mmCIF file of C-alpha atoms and ligand atoms in Angstrom:
data_model
loop_
_atom_site.group_PDB
_atom_site.id
_atom_site.type_symbol
_atom_site.label_atom_id
_atom_site.label_comp_id
_atom_site.label_asym_id
_atom_site.label_seq_id
_atom_site.Cartn_x
_atom_site.Cartn_y
_atom_site.Cartn_z
ATOM 1 C CA UNK P 1 12.739 -30.706 22.980
ATOM 2 C CA UNK P 2 9.956 -28.864 21.240
ATOM 3 C CA UNK P 3 10.341 -27.018 18.614
ATOM 4 C CA UNK P 4 10.815 -23.104 17.578
ATOM 5 C CA UNK P 5 7.409 -22.178 15.437
ATOM 6 C CA UNK P 6 8.119 -20.439 11.976
ATOM 7 C CA UNK P 7 5.928 -17.601 12.155
ATOM 8 C CA UNK P 8 5.015 -17.655 8.173
ATOM 9 C CA UNK P 9 2.060 -15.205 8.526
ATOM 10 C CA UNK P 10 4.321 -12.429 10.126
ATOM 11 C CA UNK P 11 7.333 -12.758 8.082
ATOM 12 C CA UNK P 12 5.227 -12.795 5.006
ATOM 13 C CA UNK P 13 3.206 -9.638 7.074
ATOM 14 C CA UNK P 14 6.677 -7.532 6.766
ATOM 15 C CA UNK P 15 7.606 -9.086 3.011
ATOM 16 C CA UNK P 16 4.238 -7.364 1.980
ATOM 17 C CA UNK P 17 4.623 -4.194 3.889
ATOM 18 C CA UNK P 18 8.147 -3.798 2.150
ATOM 19 C CA UNK P 19 6.117 -4.137 -1.270
ATOM 20 C CA UNK P 20 3.685 -1.869 -0.224
ATOM 21 C CA UNK P 21 6.358 1.225 0.033
ATOM 22 C CA UNK P 22 7.977 -0.316 -3.172
ATOM 23 C CA UNK P 23 4.562 -0.153 -4.825
ATOM 24 C CA UNK P 24 4.152 3.145 -3.010
ATOM 25 C CA UNK P 25 7.439 4.387 -4.231
ATOM 26 C CA UNK P 26 7.272 3.183 -8.393
ATOM 27 C CA UNK P 27 3.856 4.930 -8.540
ATOM 28 C CA UNK P 28 5.659 8.517 -7.149
ATOM 29 C CA UNK P 29 8.219 7.934 -9.777
ATOM 30 C CA UNK P 30 6.724 6.619 -12.469
ATOM 31 C CA UNK P 31 2.673 6.839 -12.678
ATOM 32 C CA UNK P 32 3.086 2.863 -12.728
ATOM 33 C CA UNK P 33 0.915 1.006 -10.602
ATOM 34 C CA UNK P 34 1.806 -2.868 -10.453
ATOM 35 C CA UNK P 35 -0.383 -5.255 -12.604
ATOM 36 C CA UNK P 36 -0.716 -9.034 -11.918
ATOM 37 C CA UNK P 37 -2.444 -11.676 -15.443
ATOM 38 C CA UNK P 38 -3.958 -14.389 -12.915
ATOM 39 C CA UNK P 39 -5.160 -17.255 -14.968
ATOM 40 C CA UNK P 40 -7.506 -20.712 -13.746
ATOM 41 C CA UNK P 41 -8.528 -23.199 -15.626
ATOM 42 C CA UNK P 42 -11.177 -24.941 -14.441
ATOM 43 C CA UNK P 43 -12.684 -24.752 -11.580
ATOM 44 C CA UNK P 44 -10.524 -27.042 -8.452
ATOM 45 C CA UNK P 45 -11.780 -25.571 -4.982
ATOM 46 C CA UNK P 46 -8.138 -25.390 -3.494
ATOM 47 C CA UNK P 47 -6.856 -23.323 -6.880
ATOM 48 C CA UNK P 48 -10.472 -21.408 -6.460
ATOM 49 C CA UNK P 49 -9.085 -20.512 -2.374
ATOM 50 C CA UNK P 50 -5.404 -19.758 -3.747
ATOM 51 C CA UNK P 51 -6.294 -17.395 -6.650
ATOM 52 C CA UNK P 52 -8.608 -15.717 -4.396
ATOM 53 C CA UNK P 53 -6.215 -15.268 -1.790
ATOM 54 C CA UNK P 54 -3.412 -13.868 -4.338
ATOM 55 C CA UNK P 55 -6.156 -11.217 -5.424
ATOM 56 C CA UNK P 56 -6.748 -10.207 -1.641
ATOM 57 C CA UNK P 57 -2.874 -10.056 -1.475
ATOM 58 C CA UNK P 58 -2.030 -7.924 -4.219
ATOM 59 C CA UNK P 59 -4.869 -5.369 -3.130
ATOM 60 C CA UNK P 60 -3.395 -5.636 -0.124
ATOM 61 C CA UNK P 61 -0.191 -4.026 -1.238
ATOM 62 C CA UNK P 62 -1.591 -1.164 -4.140
ATOM 63 C CA UNK P 63 -1.265 -4.562 -6.655
ATOM 64 C CA UNK P 64 -4.136 -4.284 -9.735
ATOM 65 C CA UNK P 65 -5.108 -7.906 -11.115
ATOM 66 C CA UNK P 66 -6.725 -9.400 -13.471
ATOM 67 C CA UNK P 67 -8.311 -12.562 -12.781
ATOM 68 C CA UNK P 68 -9.680 -14.620 -16.299
ATOM 69 C CA UNK P 69 -11.185 -18.188 -15.698
ATOM 70 C CA UNK P 70 -11.461 -20.526 -18.295
ATOM 71 C CA UNK P 71 -13.363 -23.357 -18.370
ATOM 72 C CA UNK P 72 -11.953 -26.634 -17.819
ATOM 73 C CA UNK P 73 -12.395 -28.030 -21.352
ATOM 74 C CA UNK P 74 -10.625 -24.962 -22.834
ATOM 75 C CA UNK P 75 -7.816 -26.444 -25.520
ATOM 76 C CA UNK P 76 -3.995 -25.437 -24.901
ATOM 77 C CA UNK P 77 -4.171 -23.609 -27.799
ATOM 78 C CA UNK P 78 -6.643 -21.145 -26.062
ATOM 79 C CA UNK P 79 -4.680 -21.042 -23.007
ATOM 80 C CA UNK P 80 -2.144 -20.278 -25.594
ATOM 81 C CA UNK P 81 -3.907 -17.340 -27.381
ATOM 82 C CA UNK P 82 -5.170 -15.414 -24.325
ATOM 83 C CA UNK P 83 -1.074 -15.402 -22.680
ATOM 84 C CA UNK P 84 -0.204 -13.760 -26.311
ATOM 85 C CA UNK P 85 -2.652 -10.827 -25.607
ATOM 86 C CA UNK P 86 -2.172 -10.760 -21.636
ATOM 87 C CA UNK P 87 1.602 -10.785 -23.306
ATOM 88 C CA UNK P 88 1.031 -7.564 -25.770
ATOM 89 C CA UNK P 89 -0.978 -5.415 -22.254
ATOM 90 C CA UNK P 90 1.651 -3.344 -21.485
ATOM 91 C CA UNK P 91 -0.511 -2.314 -18.672
ATOM 92 C CA UNK P 92 0.380 -6.235 -17.264
ATOM 93 C CA UNK P 93 3.294 -6.368 -15.631
ATOM 94 C CA UNK P 94 2.662 -10.224 -14.277
ATOM 95 C CA UNK P 95 1.072 -13.244 -15.767
ATOM 96 C CA UNK P 96 0.882 -16.811 -13.308
ATOM 97 C CA UNK P 97 -1.784 -19.498 -14.503
ATOM 98 C CA UNK P 98 -2.629 -21.540 -11.358
ATOM 99 C CA UNK P 99 -1.564 -24.751 -11.331
ATOM 100 C CA UNK P 100 -2.747 -27.542 -11.560
ATOM 101 C CA UNK P 101 -4.068 -27.159 -15.064
ATOM 102 C CA UNK P 102 -6.616 -30.338 -17.374
ATOM 103 C CA UNK P 103 -4.448 -33.134 -17.818
ATOM 104 C CA UNK P 104 -5.168 -32.136 -21.972
ATOM 105 C CA UNK P 105 -2.917 -28.833 -21.079
ATOM 106 C CA UNK P 106 0.353 -29.219 -20.858
ATOM 107 C CA UNK P 107 2.026 -27.070 -17.939
ATOM 108 C CA UNK P 108 5.775 -27.010 -19.750
ATOM 109 C CA UNK P 109 3.892 -25.483 -23.194
ATOM 110 C CA UNK P 110 2.126 -22.859 -20.825
ATOM 111 C CA UNK P 111 4.703 -22.008 -18.973
ATOM 112 C CA UNK P 112 6.859 -21.477 -21.852
ATOM 113 C CA UNK P 113 4.032 -19.293 -23.445
ATOM 114 C CA UNK P 114 4.369 -16.507 -21.311
ATOM 115 C CA UNK P 115 6.786 -13.897 -21.532
ATOM 116 C CA UNK P 116 10.112 -14.328 -19.694
ATOM 117 C CA UNK P 117 10.219 -10.644 -18.698
ATOM 118 C CA UNK P 118 6.401 -11.253 -16.885
ATOM 119 C CA UNK P 119 6.815 -14.766 -16.011
ATOM 120 C CA UNK P 120 6.297 -14.059 -12.198
ATOM 121 C CA UNK P 121 5.829 -17.358 -10.966
ATOM 122 C CA UNK P 122 9.870 -17.984 -12.560
ATOM 123 C CA UNK P 123 8.484 -20.908 -14.880
ATOM 124 C CA UNK P 124 9.567 -20.495 -18.246
ATOM 125 C CA UNK P 125 12.643 -22.435 -19.261
ATOM 126 C CA UNK P 126 14.444 -18.911 -19.504
ATOM 127 C CA UNK P 127 13.552 -18.438 -15.752
ATOM 128 C CA UNK P 128 14.476 -21.876 -14.238
ATOM 129 C CA UNK P 129 17.829 -21.747 -17.003
ATOM 130 C CA UNK P 130 18.704 -18.172 -15.109
ATOM 131 C CA UNK P 131 18.631 -19.659 -11.532
ATOM 132 C CA UNK P 132 20.463 -22.731 -12.359
ATOM 133 C CA UNK P 133 23.261 -20.900 -13.833
ATOM 134 C CA UNK P 134 23.020 -18.490 -10.729
ATOM 135 C CA UNK P 135 21.534 -15.446 -12.221
ATOM 136 C CA UNK P 136 17.923 -15.508 -11.050
ATOM 137 C CA UNK P 137 15.195 -13.186 -12.779
ATOM 138 C CA UNK P 138 12.127 -14.709 -11.220
ATOM 139 C CA UNK P 139 12.736 -17.248 -8.831
ATOM 140 C CA UNK P 140 9.863 -19.602 -8.221
ATOM 141 C CA UNK P 141 7.420 -18.082 -4.914
ATOM 142 C CA UNK P 142 7.523 -21.174 -3.025
ATOM 143 C CA UNK P 143 11.622 -21.639 -2.665
ATOM 144 C CA UNK P 144 12.138 -17.821 -2.460
ATOM 145 C CA UNK P 145 9.753 -17.338 0.206
ATOM 146 C CA UNK P 146 11.459 -20.528 2.165
ATOM 147 C CA UNK P 147 14.653 -19.119 1.933
ATOM 148 C CA UNK P 148 13.523 -15.616 3.072
ATOM 149 C CA UNK P 149 11.504 -17.521 5.845
ATOM 150 C CA UNK P 150 15.097 -19.658 7.677
ATOM 151 C CA UNK P 151 16.725 -15.811 6.601
ATOM 152 C CA UNK P 152 14.505 -14.264 8.577
ATOM 153 C CA UNK P 153 13.915 -17.113 11.481
ATOM 154 C CA UNK P 154 17.674 -16.507 11.771
ATOM 155 C CA UNK P 155 18.160 -20.677 10.455
ATOM 156 C CA UNK P 156 21.470 -20.253 8.759
ATOM 157 C CA UNK P 157 21.649 -22.522 5.369
ATOM 158 C CA UNK P 158 25.732 -22.275 4.853
ATOM 159 C CA UNK P 159 27.410 -25.246 4.933
ATOM 160 C CA UNK P 160 24.492 -26.573 6.178
ATOM 161 C CA UNK P 161 22.835 -30.403 3.859
ATOM 162 C CA UNK P 162 19.639 -29.421 3.054
ATOM 163 C CA UNK P 163 17.210 -32.523 2.261
ATOM 164 C CA UNK P 164 14.600 -31.561 -0.110
ATOM 165 C CA UNK P 165 11.674 -34.339 -0.733
ATOM 166 C CA UNK P 166 10.643 -34.286 -4.279
ATOM 167 C CA UNK P 167 11.840 -32.588 -6.791
ATOM 168 C CA UNK P 168 8.403 -30.819 -8.864
ATOM 169 C CA UNK P 169 9.170 -27.856 -10.913
ATOM 170 C CA UNK P 170 7.518 -25.835 -8.788
ATOM 171 C CA UNK P 171 8.975 -26.241 -5.446
ATOM 172 C CA UNK P 172 11.384 -29.465 -5.259
ATOM 173 C CA UNK P 173 13.936 -28.301 -8.086
ATOM 174 C CA UNK P 174 13.893 -24.809 -8.283
ATOM 175 C CA UNK P 175 14.350 -25.152 -4.510
ATOM 176 C CA UNK P 176 17.445 -27.276 -4.602
ATOM 177 C CA UNK P 177 18.912 -24.132 -7.719
ATOM 178 C CA UNK P 178 18.208 -21.199 -5.101
ATOM 179 C CA UNK P 179 20.045 -23.604 -2.156
ATOM 180 C CA UNK P 180 22.728 -24.271 -3.219
ATOM 181 C CA UNK P 181 23.778 -20.282 -4.936
ATOM 182 C CA UNK P 182 27.507 -19.132 -3.904
ATOM 183 C CA UNK P 183 25.552 -16.991 -1.435
ATOM 184 C CA UNK P 184 25.223 -16.076 2.368
ATOM 185 C CA UNK P 185 21.300 -17.352 2.133
ATOM 186 C CA UNK P 186 21.959 -20.193 0.826
ATOM 187 C CA UNK P 187 25.425 -21.676 -0.184
ATOM 188 C CA UNK P 188 24.087 -25.108 1.054
ATOM 189 C CA UNK P 189 24.898 -28.644 0.349
ATOM 190 C CA UNK P 190 22.039 -29.970 -1.024
ATOM 191 C CA UNK P 191 20.244 -33.891 -1.239
ATOM 192 C CA UNK P 192 17.183 -33.913 -3.378
ATOM 193 C CA UNK P 193 15.176 -37.377 -2.947
ATOM 194 C CA UNK P 194 11.748 -38.504 -4.642
ATOM 195 C CA UNK P 195 10.264 -41.456 -5.862
ATOM 196 C CA UNK P 196 12.910 -42.909 -7.048
ATOM 197 C CA UNK P 197 14.794 -43.040 -3.742
ATOM 198 C CA UNK P 198 15.606 -45.740 -1.867
ATOM 199 C CA UNK P 199 15.588 -46.106 1.798
ATOM 200 C CA UNK P 200 13.748 -42.265 2.228
ATOM 201 C CA UNK P 201 14.217 -42.228 6.199
ATOM 202 C CA UNK P 202 18.131 -42.735 5.643
ATOM 203 C CA UNK P 203 18.124 -40.471 3.881
ATOM 204 C CA UNK P 204 16.144 -37.550 5.813
ATOM 205 C CA UNK P 205 17.470 -38.549 8.612
ATOM 206 C CA UNK P 206 20.778 -36.881 7.509
ATOM 207 C CA UNK P 207 19.591 -33.401 6.959
ATOM 208 C CA UNK P 208 20.142 -30.174 8.906
ATOM 209 C CA UNK P 209 17.406 -28.572 7.349
ATOM 210 C CA UNK P 210 14.579 -31.060 5.543
ATOM 211 C CA UNK P 211 11.597 -29.625 3.605
ATOM 212 C CA UNK P 212 9.162 -31.766 2.879
ATOM 213 C CA UNK P 213 7.702 -31.657 -0.234
ATOM 214 C CA UNK P 214 5.663 -34.916 -1.163
ATOM 215 C CA UNK P 215 2.164 -34.341 -1.251
ATOM 216 C CA UNK P 216 1.462 -36.786 1.484
ATOM 217 C CA UNK P 217 -0.490 -35.761 4.419
ATOM 218 C CA UNK P 218 1.780 -36.414 7.505
ATOM 219 C CA UNK P 219 4.223 -38.688 5.582
ATOM 220 C CA UNK P 220 7.195 -37.308 7.444
ATOM 221 C CA UNK P 221 7.657 -39.117 10.714
ATOM 222 C CA UNK P 222 9.984 -38.185 13.420
ATOM 223 C CA UNK P 223 11.726 -41.303 13.081
ATOM 224 C CA UNK P 224 13.286 -39.825 10.426
ATOM 225 C CA UNK P 225 14.476 -36.505 11.197
ATOM 226 C CA UNK P 226 17.531 -35.889 12.813
ATOM 227 C CA UNK P 227 17.074 -34.548 16.215
ATOM 228 C CA UNK P 228 18.168 -30.523 16.413
ATOM 229 C CA UNK P 229 17.248 -30.548 12.366
ATOM 230 C CA UNK P 230 15.020 -27.746 11.248
ATOM 231 C CA UNK P 231 11.740 -28.706 9.747
ATOM 232 C CA UNK P 232 10.129 -26.747 6.538
ATOM 233 C CA UNK P 233 6.424 -28.201 5.468
ATOM 234 C CA UNK P 234 5.408 -27.477 1.879
ATOM 235 C CA UNK P 235 2.307 -29.630 1.940
ATOM 236 C CA UNK P 236 -1.274 -28.700 2.504
ATOM 237 C CA UNK P 237 -4.053 -31.389 2.607
ATOM 238 C CA UNK P 238 -7.675 -30.910 4.094
ATOM 239 C CA UNK P 239 -7.992 -33.762 6.325
ATOM 240 C CA UNK P 240 -11.940 -34.890 7.455
ATOM 241 C CA UNK P 241 -12.184 -34.036 10.924
ATOM 242 C CA UNK P 242 -15.767 -33.812 12.705
ATOM 243 C CA UNK P 243 -14.591 -32.550 15.832
ATOM 244 C CA UNK P 244 -14.011 -28.879 13.610
ATOM 245 C CA UNK P 245 -16.731 -26.645 12.714
ATOM 246 C CA UNK P 246 -15.741 -26.890 8.742
ATOM 247 C CA UNK P 247 -15.582 -30.604 9.141
ATOM 248 C CA UNK P 248 -11.711 -30.529 8.330
ATOM 249 C CA UNK P 249 -8.487 -29.458 9.410
ATOM 250 C CA UNK P 250 -5.724 -28.658 7.369
ATOM 251 C CA UNK P 251 -2.253 -30.317 7.710
ATOM 252 C CA UNK P 252 1.133 -30.402 5.404
ATOM 253 C CA UNK P 253 3.381 -33.511 5.121
ATOM 254 C CA UNK P 254 4.842 -33.357 7.896
ATOM 255 C CA UNK P 255 3.351 -35.221 10.333
ATOM 256 C CA UNK P 256 3.678 -32.349 13.047
ATOM 257 C CA UNK P 257 2.897 -33.682 16.589
ATOM 258 C CA UNK P 258 5.739 -36.249 16.353
ATOM 259 C CA UNK P 259 7.991 -33.535 14.579
ATOM 260 C CA UNK P 260 7.620 -30.685 16.544
ATOM 261 C CA UNK P 261 9.298 -32.649 19.889
ATOM 262 C CA UNK P 262 12.285 -33.661 17.191
ATOM 263 C CA UNK P 263 13.038 -30.651 15.256
ATOM 264 C CA UNK P 264 14.542 -27.617 16.798
ATOM 265 C CA UNK P 265 12.254 -25.491 14.256
ATOM 266 C CA UNK P 266 9.404 -26.125 12.721
ATOM 267 C CA UNK P 267 7.020 -24.377 9.827
ATOM 268 C CA UNK P 268 3.233 -24.849 10.643
ATOM 269 C CA UNK P 269 0.478 -25.518 8.589
ATOM 270 C CA UNK P 270 -1.272 -23.801 7.840
ATOM 271 C CA UNK P 271 0.811 -20.238 8.638
ATOM 272 C CA UNK P 272 3.885 -21.528 7.633
ATOM 273 C CA UNK P 273 5.221 -21.455 4.129
ATOM 274 C CA UNK P 274 1.774 -20.456 2.554
ATOM 275 C CA UNK P 275 1.741 -17.062 3.519
ATOM 276 C CA UNK P 276 5.468 -16.742 1.925
ATOM 277 C CA UNK P 277 4.674 -18.145 -1.442
ATOM 278 C CA UNK P 278 1.309 -15.413 -1.818
ATOM 279 C CA UNK P 279 3.738 -12.348 -0.364
ATOM 280 C CA UNK P 280 7.080 -13.609 -2.700
ATOM 281 C CA UNK P 281 4.460 -13.163 -5.647
ATOM 282 C CA UNK P 282 3.834 -9.937 -5.022
ATOM 283 C CA UNK P 283 8.009 -9.455 -4.993
ATOM 284 C CA UNK P 284 7.749 -10.738 -8.077
ATOM 285 C CA UNK P 285 5.498 -8.793 -9.495
ATOM 286 C CA UNK P 286 6.994 -4.974 -8.348
ATOM 287 C CA UNK P 287 10.202 -6.205 -9.827
ATOM 288 C CA UNK P 288 8.151 -7.140 -12.975
ATOM 289 C CA UNK P 289 6.792 -4.186 -12.654
ATOM 290 C CA UNK P 290 10.017 -2.444 -11.497
ATOM 291 C CA UNK P 291 12.040 -3.895 -14.677
ATOM 292 C CA UNK P 292 9.377 -2.933 -17.495
ATOM 293 C CA UNK P 293 9.585 0.776 -16.301
ATOM 294 C CA UNK P 294 12.974 1.178 -14.489
ATOM 295 C CA UNK P 295 15.309 -1.255 -16.137
ATOM 296 C CA UNK P 296 18.480 1.096 -14.718
ATOM 297 C CA UNK P 297 17.515 -0.217 -11.170
ATOM 298 C CA UNK P 298 18.536 -3.602 -11.976
ATOM 299 C CA UNK P 299 21.634 -3.454 -13.860
ATOM 300 C CA UNK P 300 24.160 -2.781 -11.449
ATOM 301 C CA UNK P 301 22.837 -5.133 -8.660
ATOM 302 C CA UNK P 302 23.688 -8.673 -7.545
ATOM 303 C CA UNK P 303 20.955 -10.958 -9.033
ATOM 304 C CA UNK P 304 20.684 -12.980 -5.793
ATOM 305 C CA UNK P 305 20.370 -9.101 -3.631
ATOM 306 C CA UNK P 306 17.157 -8.538 -6.046
ATOM 307 C CA UNK P 307 15.695 -11.086 -4.844
ATOM 308 C CA UNK P 308 16.144 -10.746 -0.980
ATOM 309 C CA UNK P 309 16.526 -6.848 -0.776
ATOM 310 C CA UNK P 310 16.426 -6.603 2.687
ATOM 311 C CA UNK P 311 17.885 -9.095 3.489
ATOM 312 C CA UNK P 312 21.736 -7.014 3.386
HETATM 313 N N1 LIG S 401 -0.615 -24.310 -7.542
HETATM 314 C C1 LIG S 401 -0.034 -24.363 -6.183
HETATM 315 N N2 LIG S 401 1.062 -23.355 -5.793
HETATM 316 C C2 LIG S 401 1.262 -22.436 -6.616
HETATM 317 C C3 LIG S 401 2.292 -21.931 -7.528
HETATM 318 O O1 LIG S 401 2.627 -21.489 -6.390
HETATM 319 N N3 LIG S 401 1.698 -20.817 -8.575
HETATM 320 C C4 LIG S 401 1.201 -21.551 -9.467
HETATM 321 N N4 LIG S 401 0.769 -20.976 -10.844
HETATM 322 N N5 LIG S 401 -0.095 -22.316 -8.944
HETATM 323 C C5 LIG S 401 0.089 -23.304 -7.929
#
């Protein structure tokens, strides 16, 4: 068996087209142009690439951006003061702090300092809580992107066993909350495996849909996958490779060459979850701007329908 590939780039392009139309409509009806503020602390090269990708994607759909770069030695208090300014600035609708942060800056305190109505990363405790109780406002971008890519690929989740490897605040935990929602695009039985899990392969082999967010290059091997399962790869790692022009190749948390022979559907790295994460940031930014200027738009809708506007 060779698994069918999920085209994350293609699906992300479709999402961007929808956002572009939404941005144009909002501008036509209200004169407001959505604006996203991105805060980067320190000079992590991977974060720098992600931030530039987000700026470019925003521009491509008509969303304005303001990026603020702070030195690695900036204090937590200074980061929070900056967030206070961005929260107070009415021209800014979405605020995102790129992770990871330097050791001395507490990500929870930073997430809590973002105005929850501008929290396009969905990491403020209010938004985490709303997702958990089944009334999501902003769903974190990677889980939202995974859900959308499954829907678009015709992979149903209802009644399936979704095993998520990884319990991070940004992927594993919110994805578990999302996949257990009572909604057609979720309604799964969810298991979260983590570093405390014993006999990991026994757990992962029970997955109909296996999500790898373990931060270990090619850590998920074919023997850990049930034949015909769906494999979603959240990891991105650079592996040295002298045969490549750049001197490296990108791999995920799944051993793609092995697992593609066992799974029925697989998301590649690059070109899988990554572009979806960026596209869902644009969805959340448009939503933040719309909620700021047209709050009535959202009153009568089921919360999850807001997230899946085009799914029907
Ligand atoms: N670092 C890696 N992925 C993400 C993301 O989705 N949001 C933020 N803020 N930082 C990240």
